[in-house]
Short mmCIF file of C-alpha atoms in Angstrom, two decimals:
data_model
loop_
_atom_site.label_atom_id
_atom_site.label_comp_id
_atom_site.label_asym_id
_atom_site.label_seq_id
_atom_site.Cartn_x
_atom_site.Cartn_y
_atom_site.Cartn_z
CA MET A 108 -69.38 -6.72 41.55
CA ASP A 109 -65.77 -5.55 41.35
CA ARG A 110 -63.37 -6.45 38.53
CA THR A 111 -61.71 -9.30 40.41
CA ALA A 112 -65.02 -10.96 41.21
CA GLN A 113 -66.09 -10.58 37.60
CA LEU A 114 -62.94 -12.29 36.37
CA ILE A 115 -63.43 -15.20 38.75
CA ALA A 116 -67.07 -15.63 37.82
CA ARG A 117 -66.88 -14.99 34.08
CA PRO A 118 -66.77 -18.16 31.94
CA ALA A 119 -65.62 -16.07 28.98
CA GLU A 120 -62.25 -15.77 30.71
CA TYR A 121 -61.59 -19.31 29.49
CA ALA A 122 -62.96 -18.83 26.00
CA ALA A 123 -61.63 -15.42 25.00
CA VAL A 124 -57.92 -16.11 24.98
CA TYR A 125 -56.98 -13.37 22.56
CA ASP A 126 -57.13 -9.94 24.16
CA PRO A 127 -57.74 -7.31 21.47
CA ALA A 128 -56.96 -4.55 23.95
CA ALA A 129 -53.29 -5.60 24.11
CA PRO A 130 -50.60 -3.18 22.85
CA PRO A 131 -51.12 -3.21 19.06
CA GLY A 132 -47.54 -2.99 17.79
CA SER A 133 -46.84 -3.66 14.12
CA PRO A 134 -49.08 -5.86 11.93
CA HIS A 135 -46.36 -8.52 12.12
CA LEU A 136 -46.41 -8.52 15.91
CA ARG A 137 -50.22 -8.52 16.00
CA ALA A 138 -50.28 -11.55 13.72
CA LEU A 139 -47.68 -13.27 15.86
CA ARG A 140 -49.62 -12.61 19.05
CA ARG A 141 -52.90 -13.76 17.58
CA GLY A 142 -51.31 -16.92 16.19
CA ALA A 143 -49.68 -17.77 19.52
CA ALA A 144 -52.93 -17.21 21.41
CA GLU A 145 -54.79 -19.44 18.95
CA VAL A 146 -52.31 -22.26 19.51
CA LEU A 147 -52.97 -22.12 23.25
CA GLU A 148 -56.71 -21.99 22.66
CA ASP A 149 -56.58 -25.01 20.36
CA ASN A 150 -54.54 -27.00 22.89
CA TRP A 151 -56.67 -26.10 25.92
CA THR A 152 -58.63 -29.02 27.42
CA GLY A 153 -60.76 -27.10 29.90
CA THR A 154 -58.43 -27.49 32.88
CA SER A 155 -54.95 -27.58 31.33
CA THR A 156 -53.07 -27.26 28.05
CA VAL A 157 -51.59 -30.18 26.11
CA PRO A 158 -48.18 -29.55 24.50
CA SER A 159 -49.46 -30.93 21.18
CA ARG A 160 -52.83 -32.47 20.36
CA ARG A 161 -51.42 -35.37 18.36
CA LEU A 162 -47.94 -36.05 19.75
CA TYR A 163 -48.39 -35.17 23.44
CA PRO A 164 -52.11 -35.51 24.34
CA HIS A 165 -51.76 -35.23 28.15
CA GLN A 166 -50.50 -32.61 30.63
CA TRP A 167 -46.73 -32.34 31.00
CA SER A 168 -45.13 -30.83 34.08
CA TRP A 169 -42.52 -28.33 32.89
CA ASP A 170 -44.56 -27.63 29.75
CA SER A 171 -47.41 -26.41 31.95
CA ALA A 172 -45.06 -24.12 33.86
CA PHE A 173 -43.84 -22.49 30.65
CA ILE A 174 -47.39 -22.40 29.27
CA ALA A 175 -48.63 -20.60 32.39
CA ILE A 176 -45.88 -17.99 31.98
CA GLY A 177 -47.29 -17.11 28.56
CA LEU A 178 -50.95 -17.54 29.43
CA ARG A 179 -50.65 -14.92 32.18
CA HIS A 180 -50.62 -12.23 29.49
CA VAL A 181 -53.95 -13.25 27.97
CA SER A 182 -55.79 -15.00 30.81
CA PRO A 183 -54.31 -14.83 34.30
CA LEU A 184 -57.12 -17.01 35.61
CA ARG A 185 -56.37 -19.74 33.11
CA ALA A 186 -52.66 -19.49 33.91
CA GLN A 187 -53.45 -20.07 37.58
CA THR A 188 -55.73 -22.97 36.68
CA GLU A 189 -52.96 -24.54 34.58
CA LEU A 190 -50.66 -24.74 37.59
CA GLU A 191 -53.42 -25.72 40.02
CA THR A 192 -54.46 -28.66 37.83
CA LEU A 193 -50.90 -29.93 37.75
CA LEU A 194 -50.44 -29.54 41.50
CA ASP A 195 -53.65 -31.46 42.14
CA ALA A 196 -51.76 -34.53 40.89
CA GLN A 197 -48.83 -34.07 43.29
CA TRP A 198 -47.71 -37.16 45.20
CA GLY A 199 -47.65 -37.40 48.99
CA ASP A 200 -43.84 -37.40 49.07
CA GLY A 201 -43.86 -34.02 47.30
CA ARG A 202 -42.94 -35.03 43.77
CA ILE A 203 -44.77 -33.44 40.87
CA PRO A 204 -45.13 -36.13 38.19
CA HIS A 205 -43.92 -35.40 34.70
CA ILE A 206 -47.23 -36.48 33.09
CA VAL A 207 -50.81 -36.18 34.32
CA PHE A 208 -52.87 -38.48 32.13
CA ASN A 209 -56.19 -37.53 30.56
CA PRO A 210 -58.47 -40.55 31.05
CA SER A 211 -60.39 -39.77 27.86
CA VAL A 212 -57.30 -40.32 25.69
CA PRO A 213 -56.90 -43.92 24.37
CA LEU A 214 -54.07 -45.89 25.97
CA ASP A 215 -52.35 -46.47 22.63
CA ALA A 216 -52.17 -42.73 21.84
CA TYR A 217 -49.01 -42.29 23.90
CA PHE A 218 -46.33 -44.57 25.30
CA PRO A 219 -45.55 -45.07 28.15
CA SER A 220 -49.25 -44.96 29.00
CA PRO A 221 -50.95 -45.09 32.42
CA ASP A 222 -51.02 -48.88 32.41
CA PHE A 223 -47.22 -48.86 32.16
CA TRP A 224 -46.60 -46.49 35.08
CA ARG A 225 -49.31 -48.00 37.36
CA SER A 226 -48.99 -44.96 39.60
CA SER A 227 -51.92 -45.66 41.91
CA THR A 228 -50.54 -49.10 42.81
CA ALA A 229 -46.78 -49.02 42.29
CA GLY A 230 -46.65 -45.49 43.69
CA ARG A 231 -48.84 -46.12 46.71
CA ALA A 232 -45.95 -46.10 49.20
CA ALA A 233 -44.79 -42.74 47.81
CA GLY A 234 -48.27 -41.25 48.11
CA ALA A 235 -49.39 -41.30 44.48
CA PRO A 236 -52.94 -39.93 44.09
CA ARG A 237 -55.73 -42.48 43.69
CA THR A 238 -58.11 -40.37 41.64
CA VAL A 239 -55.79 -39.52 38.74
CA GLN A 240 -53.18 -41.52 36.83
CA THR A 241 -49.70 -40.07 36.45
CA SER A 242 -46.17 -41.07 35.55
CA GLY A 243 -43.73 -41.74 38.39
CA ILE A 244 -40.79 -39.59 37.35
CA VAL A 245 -40.47 -35.79 37.48
CA GLN A 246 -39.39 -32.88 35.30
CA PRO A 247 -37.43 -29.66 35.90
CA PRO A 248 -38.79 -27.50 38.76
CA VAL A 249 -39.84 -24.35 36.91
CA HIS A 250 -43.12 -24.21 38.80
CA ALA A 251 -42.43 -21.72 41.59
CA LEU A 252 -40.94 -19.28 39.10
CA ALA A 253 -44.06 -19.70 36.96
CA ALA A 254 -46.37 -19.23 39.95
CA TRP A 255 -44.64 -16.01 40.93
CA LEU A 256 -44.80 -14.59 37.41
CA VAL A 257 -48.46 -15.59 37.11
CA HIS A 258 -49.24 -13.83 40.39
CA ARG A 259 -47.53 -10.66 39.19
CA ALA A 260 -49.65 -10.59 36.04
CA ASP A 261 -52.77 -9.83 38.12
CA PRO A 262 -52.03 -9.57 41.86
CA GLY A 263 -55.63 -8.58 42.64
CA LEU A 264 -57.06 -11.70 41.06
CA SER A 265 -54.35 -13.84 42.64
CA ARG A 266 -55.02 -12.50 46.14
CA ALA A 267 -58.79 -12.75 45.74
CA ARG A 268 -58.50 -16.41 44.81
CA GLY A 269 -55.85 -17.17 47.43
CA PHE A 270 -53.67 -18.49 44.62
CA LEU A 271 -50.25 -18.14 46.25
CA ALA A 272 -51.49 -19.27 49.65
CA ARG A 273 -52.76 -22.50 48.10
CA VAL A 274 -49.80 -23.31 45.85
CA TYR A 275 -47.00 -22.27 48.24
CA PRO A 276 -47.12 -25.33 50.57
CA ARG A 277 -47.25 -27.66 47.58
CA LEU A 278 -44.30 -25.97 45.92
CA ALA A 279 -42.36 -26.04 49.20
CA ALA A 280 -43.03 -29.80 49.49
CA TRP A 281 -41.84 -30.26 45.89
CA HIS A 282 -38.55 -28.53 46.67
CA ARG A 283 -38.12 -30.55 49.87
CA TYR A 284 -38.51 -33.75 47.89
CA LEU A 285 -35.80 -32.72 45.43
CA LEU A 286 -33.40 -31.41 48.05
CA HIS A 287 -33.71 -34.38 50.40
CA ARG A 288 -34.77 -37.45 48.38
CA ARG A 289 -32.73 -36.61 45.30
CA ASP A 290 -29.40 -35.51 46.80
CA LEU A 291 -27.93 -38.83 45.68
CA GLY A 292 -24.42 -37.44 45.23
CA GLY A 293 -24.21 -35.97 48.72
CA GLY A 294 -23.12 -32.55 47.46
CA GLY A 295 -26.40 -30.72 47.92
CA LEU A 296 -27.60 -30.86 44.31
CA ALA A 297 -30.65 -32.77 43.05
CA CYS A 298 -30.14 -35.78 40.79
CA VAL A 299 -32.27 -36.98 37.92
CA VAL A 300 -32.83 -40.74 37.77
CA HIS A 301 -34.06 -40.83 34.16
CA PRO A 302 -33.17 -38.69 31.11
CA TRP A 303 -36.83 -37.74 30.70
CA GLU A 304 -36.71 -36.03 34.10
CA GLN A 305 -34.23 -33.44 32.90
CA GLY A 306 -36.43 -32.70 29.89
CA MET A 307 -33.65 -32.91 27.28
CA ASP A 308 -34.47 -36.54 26.65
CA ASN A 309 -31.72 -37.90 24.41
CA ALA A 310 -28.97 -35.32 24.85
CA PRO A 311 -25.44 -36.71 24.32
CA SER A 312 -24.76 -35.98 28.01
CA TRP A 313 -26.79 -39.10 28.79
CA ASP A 314 -24.87 -41.46 26.48
CA ALA A 315 -22.17 -42.48 28.96
CA PRO A 316 -24.47 -42.94 31.99
CA LEU A 317 -27.00 -44.80 29.81
CA ALA A 318 -24.37 -47.17 28.44
CA ARG A 319 -24.53 -49.06 31.76
CA ILE A 320 -28.26 -49.77 31.27
CA VAL A 321 -29.35 -52.99 29.55
CA PRO A 322 -32.13 -51.95 27.14
CA ALA A 323 -35.59 -53.47 27.30
CA PRO A 324 -36.27 -55.73 24.30
CA ALA A 325 -37.74 -53.85 21.35
CA ARG A 326 -40.69 -56.26 21.23
CA SER A 327 -41.67 -55.33 24.79
CA PHE A 328 -42.97 -51.85 23.88
CA ARG A 329 -44.46 -49.90 20.99
CA ARG A 330 -43.32 -46.35 20.29
CA ALA A 331 -46.35 -44.16 19.66
CA ASP A 332 -44.10 -41.13 18.99
CA LEU A 333 -43.09 -42.51 15.58
CA ASP A 334 -46.72 -42.35 14.45
CA HIS A 335 -46.48 -38.55 14.49
CA GLY A 336 -42.75 -37.73 14.19
CA ALA A 337 -40.06 -38.70 11.69
CA ALA A 338 -37.77 -41.46 12.94
CA GLU A 339 -34.68 -39.45 11.98
CA ASP A 340 -35.84 -36.64 14.30
CA ARG A 341 -36.56 -38.87 17.30
CA PRO A 342 -34.43 -40.88 19.77
CA THR A 343 -33.14 -44.21 18.45
CA ASP A 344 -34.73 -47.55 19.34
CA LEU A 345 -31.64 -48.40 21.41
CA ASP A 346 -31.98 -45.23 23.48
CA TYR A 347 -35.69 -45.84 23.88
CA GLY A 348 -35.06 -49.38 25.10
CA ARG A 349 -32.83 -47.98 27.83
CA TYR A 350 -35.43 -45.38 28.78
CA VAL A 351 -38.02 -48.13 29.13
CA ARG A 352 -35.68 -50.28 31.24
CA LEU A 353 -34.94 -47.42 33.64
CA ALA A 354 -38.62 -46.55 34.01
CA THR A 355 -39.59 -50.20 34.48
CA ASP A 356 -37.01 -50.74 37.21
CA TYR A 357 -38.04 -47.53 38.97
CA ARG A 358 -41.71 -48.56 38.87
CA ASP A 359 -40.96 -52.09 40.07
CA GLY A 360 -38.99 -50.59 42.95
CA GLN A 361 -42.13 -48.71 44.05
CA TYR A 362 -40.62 -45.41 42.88
CA ALA A 363 -38.12 -45.37 45.74
CA ASP A 364 -35.11 -43.13 45.11
CA GLY A 365 -31.45 -44.08 45.37
CA ASN A 366 -31.43 -47.55 43.82
CA SER A 367 -30.86 -46.77 40.15
CA ASP A 368 -27.64 -47.17 38.18
CA PHE A 369 -28.56 -43.86 36.52
CA ALA A 370 -28.15 -40.78 38.76
CA VAL A 371 -26.93 -37.51 37.26
CA GLU A 372 -26.55 -33.99 38.62
CA ASP A 373 -27.59 -31.75 35.76
CA PRO A 374 -26.79 -28.01 35.57
CA SER A 375 -30.08 -26.92 33.97
CA PHE A 376 -32.28 -28.93 36.33
CA ASN A 377 -30.49 -27.50 39.36
CA ALA A 378 -30.38 -23.98 37.96
CA LEU A 379 -34.15 -24.06 37.56
CA LEU A 380 -34.48 -25.36 41.13
CA ILE A 381 -32.38 -22.43 42.34
CA ALA A 382 -34.36 -19.90 40.29
CA SER A 383 -37.56 -21.34 41.70
CA GLU A 384 -36.14 -21.24 45.24
CA HIS A 385 -35.61 -17.51 44.77
CA ALA A 386 -39.21 -17.29 43.49
CA LEU A 387 -40.46 -19.21 46.55
CA ALA A 388 -38.73 -16.64 48.71
CA ARG A 389 -40.65 -13.88 46.93
CA ILE A 390 -43.90 -15.81 47.34
CA ALA A 391 -43.19 -16.28 51.05
CA ARG A 392 -42.61 -12.55 51.45
CA GLU A 393 -45.85 -11.79 49.60
CA LEU A 394 -47.66 -14.07 52.07
CA GLY A 395 -46.14 -12.23 55.04
CA ALA A 396 -43.49 -14.82 55.95
CA THR A 397 -39.73 -14.42 56.15
CA ALA A 398 -37.75 -15.20 53.01
CA THR A 399 -34.23 -15.10 54.41
CA ALA A 400 -33.76 -18.86 54.69
CA ARG A 401 -34.93 -19.50 51.15
CA HIS A 402 -32.63 -16.91 49.63
CA ALA A 403 -29.76 -18.34 51.70
CA ARG A 404 -30.58 -21.84 50.45
CA ALA A 405 -30.57 -20.59 46.86
CA GLU A 406 -27.15 -19.05 47.44
CA ARG A 407 -25.80 -22.32 48.91
CA LEU A 408 -27.15 -24.26 45.97
CA THR A 409 -25.55 -21.79 43.56
CA ALA A 410 -22.20 -22.30 45.30
CA ALA A 411 -22.64 -26.10 45.08
CA LEU A 412 -23.53 -25.82 41.40
CA VAL A 413 -20.31 -23.93 40.68
CA GLU A 414 -18.21 -26.20 42.88
CA ARG A 415 -19.50 -29.48 41.44
CA LEU A 416 -20.46 -28.75 37.83
CA TRP A 417 -18.46 -25.72 36.62
CA ASP A 418 -15.39 -26.19 34.40
CA PRO A 419 -13.50 -22.89 34.08
CA ALA A 420 -11.24 -24.24 31.33
CA GLU A 421 -14.24 -25.00 29.11
CA GLY A 422 -16.30 -21.99 30.18
CA MET A 423 -19.47 -23.94 30.92
CA PHE A 424 -21.22 -26.32 33.29
CA PHE A 425 -21.29 -30.09 32.78
CA CYS A 426 -23.39 -32.94 34.10
CA ARG A 427 -21.91 -35.07 36.88
CA ASP A 428 -22.45 -38.82 36.62
CA VAL A 429 -22.88 -39.73 40.28
CA ARG A 430 -22.59 -43.47 39.62
CA GLY A 431 -19.69 -43.06 37.20
CA GLY A 432 -17.84 -40.61 39.38
CA GLY A 433 -17.09 -37.62 37.22
CA LEU A 434 -18.13 -34.85 34.87
CA VAL A 435 -19.65 -35.78 31.52
CA ARG A 436 -17.79 -33.48 29.15
CA GLU A 437 -20.43 -33.08 26.49
CA ARG A 438 -21.26 -29.48 25.63
CA GLY A 439 -25.03 -29.18 25.79
CA VAL A 440 -27.33 -26.20 26.20
CA SER A 441 -28.00 -27.40 29.75
CA GLY A 442 -24.51 -26.19 30.62
CA LEU A 443 -25.45 -22.63 29.63
CA VAL A 444 -28.82 -22.35 31.38
CA PRO A 445 -27.32 -21.40 34.80
CA LEU A 446 -26.78 -17.97 33.23
CA LEU A 447 -30.30 -17.17 34.46
CA LEU A 448 -29.13 -17.19 38.10
CA PRO A 449 -28.50 -13.87 39.85
CA GLY A 450 -25.82 -15.18 42.23
CA LEU A 451 -23.26 -16.45 39.72
CA PRO A 452 -19.75 -15.01 40.05
CA ARG A 453 -18.98 -12.40 37.41
CA GLU A 454 -16.18 -14.48 35.87
CA VAL A 455 -18.60 -17.38 35.42
CA THR A 456 -21.25 -15.29 33.66
CA THR A 457 -18.61 -13.73 31.41
CA ALA A 458 -17.29 -17.15 30.44
CA VAL A 459 -20.78 -18.60 29.78
CA VAL A 460 -21.64 -15.69 27.47
CA ARG A 461 -18.34 -16.19 25.65
CA THR A 462 -19.15 -19.88 25.17
CA LEU A 463 -22.69 -19.10 24.01
CA LYS A 464 -21.32 -16.81 21.29
CA GLY A 465 -18.24 -18.92 20.51
CA PRO A 466 -17.78 -21.66 17.89
CA HIS A 467 -19.52 -24.42 19.85
CA PHE A 468 -22.91 -22.64 19.87
CA ALA A 469 -22.28 -19.62 17.59
CA VAL A 470 -25.34 -17.66 18.71
CA GLY A 471 -25.56 -14.36 16.89
CA THR A 472 -23.30 -15.44 14.04
CA THR A 473 -24.04 -18.75 12.31
CA THR A 474 -27.02 -20.02 14.32
CA ARG A 475 -30.44 -18.38 14.57
CA LEU A 476 -31.33 -19.88 17.95
CA VAL A 477 -29.29 -21.69 20.60
CA PRO A 478 -28.44 -25.24 19.45
CA SER A 479 -29.12 -27.92 22.03
CA TYR A 480 -25.69 -29.45 21.50
CA ASP A 481 -22.16 -28.55 20.49
CA LEU A 482 -21.99 -27.66 16.78
CA LEU A 483 -18.52 -29.23 16.67
CA GLY A 484 -19.42 -32.35 18.63
CA GLU A 485 -19.32 -35.81 17.06
CA ALA A 486 -22.95 -36.47 18.03
CA PHE A 487 -24.29 -33.21 16.56
CA ASP A 488 -27.37 -33.64 14.37
CA PRO A 489 -29.38 -30.50 13.50
CA HIS A 490 -32.67 -32.42 13.37
CA ARG A 491 -32.48 -35.19 15.99
CA TYR A 492 -34.33 -34.09 19.09
CA TRP A 493 -31.91 -32.77 21.77
CA ARG A 494 -28.75 -33.63 19.83
CA GLY A 495 -28.53 -30.34 17.94
CA PRO A 496 -31.87 -28.66 17.19
CA ALA A 497 -32.80 -25.40 18.89
CA TRP A 498 -35.68 -25.21 21.38
CA PHE A 499 -37.69 -22.16 22.33
CA ASN A 500 -37.77 -22.77 26.08
CA THR A 501 -33.98 -22.83 26.39
CA ALA A 502 -33.79 -19.69 24.25
CA TRP A 503 -36.28 -18.03 26.62
CA LEU A 504 -34.21 -19.01 29.65
CA LEU A 505 -30.98 -17.74 28.10
CA GLU A 506 -32.62 -14.51 26.94
CA ARG A 507 -33.66 -13.97 30.53
CA GLY A 508 -30.14 -14.70 31.76
CA LEU A 509 -28.50 -12.36 29.27
CA ARG A 510 -30.87 -9.57 30.26
CA LEU A 511 -30.34 -10.22 33.98
CA HIS A 512 -26.58 -9.85 33.62
CA GLY A 513 -26.73 -6.66 31.58
CA ARG A 514 -26.14 -8.17 28.12
CA THR A 515 -29.03 -6.19 26.72
CA ALA A 516 -27.97 -6.15 23.05
CA ASP A 517 -27.42 -9.91 23.04
CA ALA A 518 -30.74 -10.46 24.81
CA ASP A 519 -32.57 -8.23 22.32
CA ALA A 520 -31.03 -10.08 19.38
CA LEU A 521 -31.99 -13.48 20.80
CA ARG A 522 -35.52 -12.30 21.55
CA GLU A 523 -36.00 -11.05 17.99
CA ALA A 524 -34.65 -14.33 16.60
CA VAL A 525 -37.12 -16.29 18.75
CA LEU A 526 -40.06 -14.16 17.62
CA ASP A 527 -39.14 -14.40 13.94
CA THR A 528 -38.55 -18.16 14.08
CA ALA A 529 -41.72 -18.86 16.04
CA LEU A 530 -43.87 -17.34 13.32
CA THR A 531 -42.03 -18.77 10.31
CA SER A 532 -41.92 -22.27 11.84
CA ASP A 533 -45.63 -22.28 12.77
CA PHE A 534 -44.72 -22.43 16.47
CA ALA A 535 -42.66 -25.58 16.04
CA GLU A 536 -41.62 -27.88 18.86
CA TYR A 537 -37.97 -27.34 17.86
CA VAL A 538 -36.06 -26.13 14.78
CA ASP A 539 -32.89 -26.55 12.80
CA PRO A 540 -30.50 -24.13 14.56
CA TYR A 541 -29.02 -22.88 11.28
CA THR A 542 -32.12 -22.43 9.12
CA GLY A 543 -35.03 -22.30 11.57
CA GLU A 544 -36.74 -25.16 9.69
CA ALA A 545 -39.53 -26.69 11.76
CA CYS A 546 -38.95 -30.10 13.36
CA GLY A 547 -41.22 -32.25 15.50
CA ALA A 548 -44.75 -31.01 16.13
CA THR A 549 -46.08 -27.63 15.03
CA GLY A 550 -48.57 -25.60 17.01
CA PHE A 551 -46.51 -26.43 20.10
CA SER A 552 -47.80 -24.89 23.29
CA TRP A 553 -44.68 -23.73 25.09
CA THR A 554 -43.37 -22.17 21.88
CA ALA A 555 -46.58 -20.17 21.60
CA ALA A 556 -46.65 -19.31 25.30
CA LEU A 557 -43.07 -18.08 25.48
CA THR A 558 -43.59 -16.12 22.29
CA LEU A 559 -46.41 -14.30 24.09
CA ASP A 560 -44.10 -13.60 27.02
CA LEU A 561 -41.37 -12.16 24.81
CA LEU A 562 -43.94 -10.11 22.90
CA HIS A 563 -45.18 -8.66 26.18
CA GLN A 564 -41.60 -7.86 27.15
CA HIS A 565 -41.11 -6.17 23.78
CA ALA A 566 -44.20 -4.02 24.34
CA THR A 567 -43.37 -3.05 27.92
CA ALA A 568 -39.76 -2.29 27.05
CA HIS A 569 -40.88 0.15 24.37
CA LYS A 570 -43.29 1.76 26.83
CA GLY A 571 -40.70 1.85 29.62
CA GLY A 572 -42.67 -0.60 31.75
CA ASP A 573 -41.70 -3.46 34.03
CA GLN A 574 -40.48 -6.62 32.32
CA GLY A 575 -40.91 -9.09 35.18
#
């Protein structure tokens, strides 16, 4: 039996997450790697990884993509399984739901629960699966990028299992859904129809578009998140009431797109779609197909992103409120994430780096990691969810962008800050951007996974190896 067949057949591939044969590094780095691997082991359910056992006890869409990116370094098979499990819950119209519910978890453990979304009935017209319960909204499309990176971790295993051949048509359908059903502004970019779809749930960029939404009465729902997180760190009850109203209306409209009063073109969401379109092109080429059209589409989307969301005077991208008719001039980390794109004009990348290091984000001077919101903004709060704290996934994306555009010293400094903060915060969900103090859940899966990815990059860089 060859090595690939052994990996496919060996149950221990699931159990032995920590690989003692990995590059040893310093004792500090070994401890960091072991701790990160243990977080992923603790949060593994057998087919996927929960973000947090207590706070988020189901499978989340973009979490699983980031988790797979880290898992590829310790178990490529499990990384493939992570993505395959998520894609098994894909809807007939192509959407990948933002939550895949674990039926063994009590309904009151998380809100909104499966009985709120009613995916198998309310989503029937959109092709929701009948054998698994999901939410009806989506999250950022990091999945094709994750699939490509997972394939590269062990191409032999990937080819033997037909991994790319099986996920490619599903990922292509996912992109078609976003590019056709969600182009609500008519400019070629995808819109989000709920703040949860963009992933930065209560960012100040949503305040103006949300102000049009009449909140659901507080008595009509119970927030399970406050059982496990401090109220001062979480979205307010008013914001939550608006989230519930938007989700209720979307569900009651059978999850049809285009009817909501909330429709926003977001720079981070679209940048991740573009990055994944480039990854789909690489996957297509690996499968023997032409990739020219996909690269061309990614270039057109990049041009649309700059045309519709870039503000040269401010040196960053902003959300566009499609229903309100203009840019939402709130400086959030989402407006920096397009730095990860290879096709940005040089003057745009230079300006984004200047903004990242300038007084509004102060990376490399007064902040340890990238704050999620403008340090000088009226809504800034260093502990309240996406209104100021720093998150590890956005740091990972920006580290990648800095490195792509030749800002090696800045990328190295950000990587080291991420690694140091991950360990001292016990792999926190998010942290105070000034002090690195842990906020939200600890033992958070994407923090651990992306720590593993940056550790691998650290090791290969010192050995002169490939960092992809």
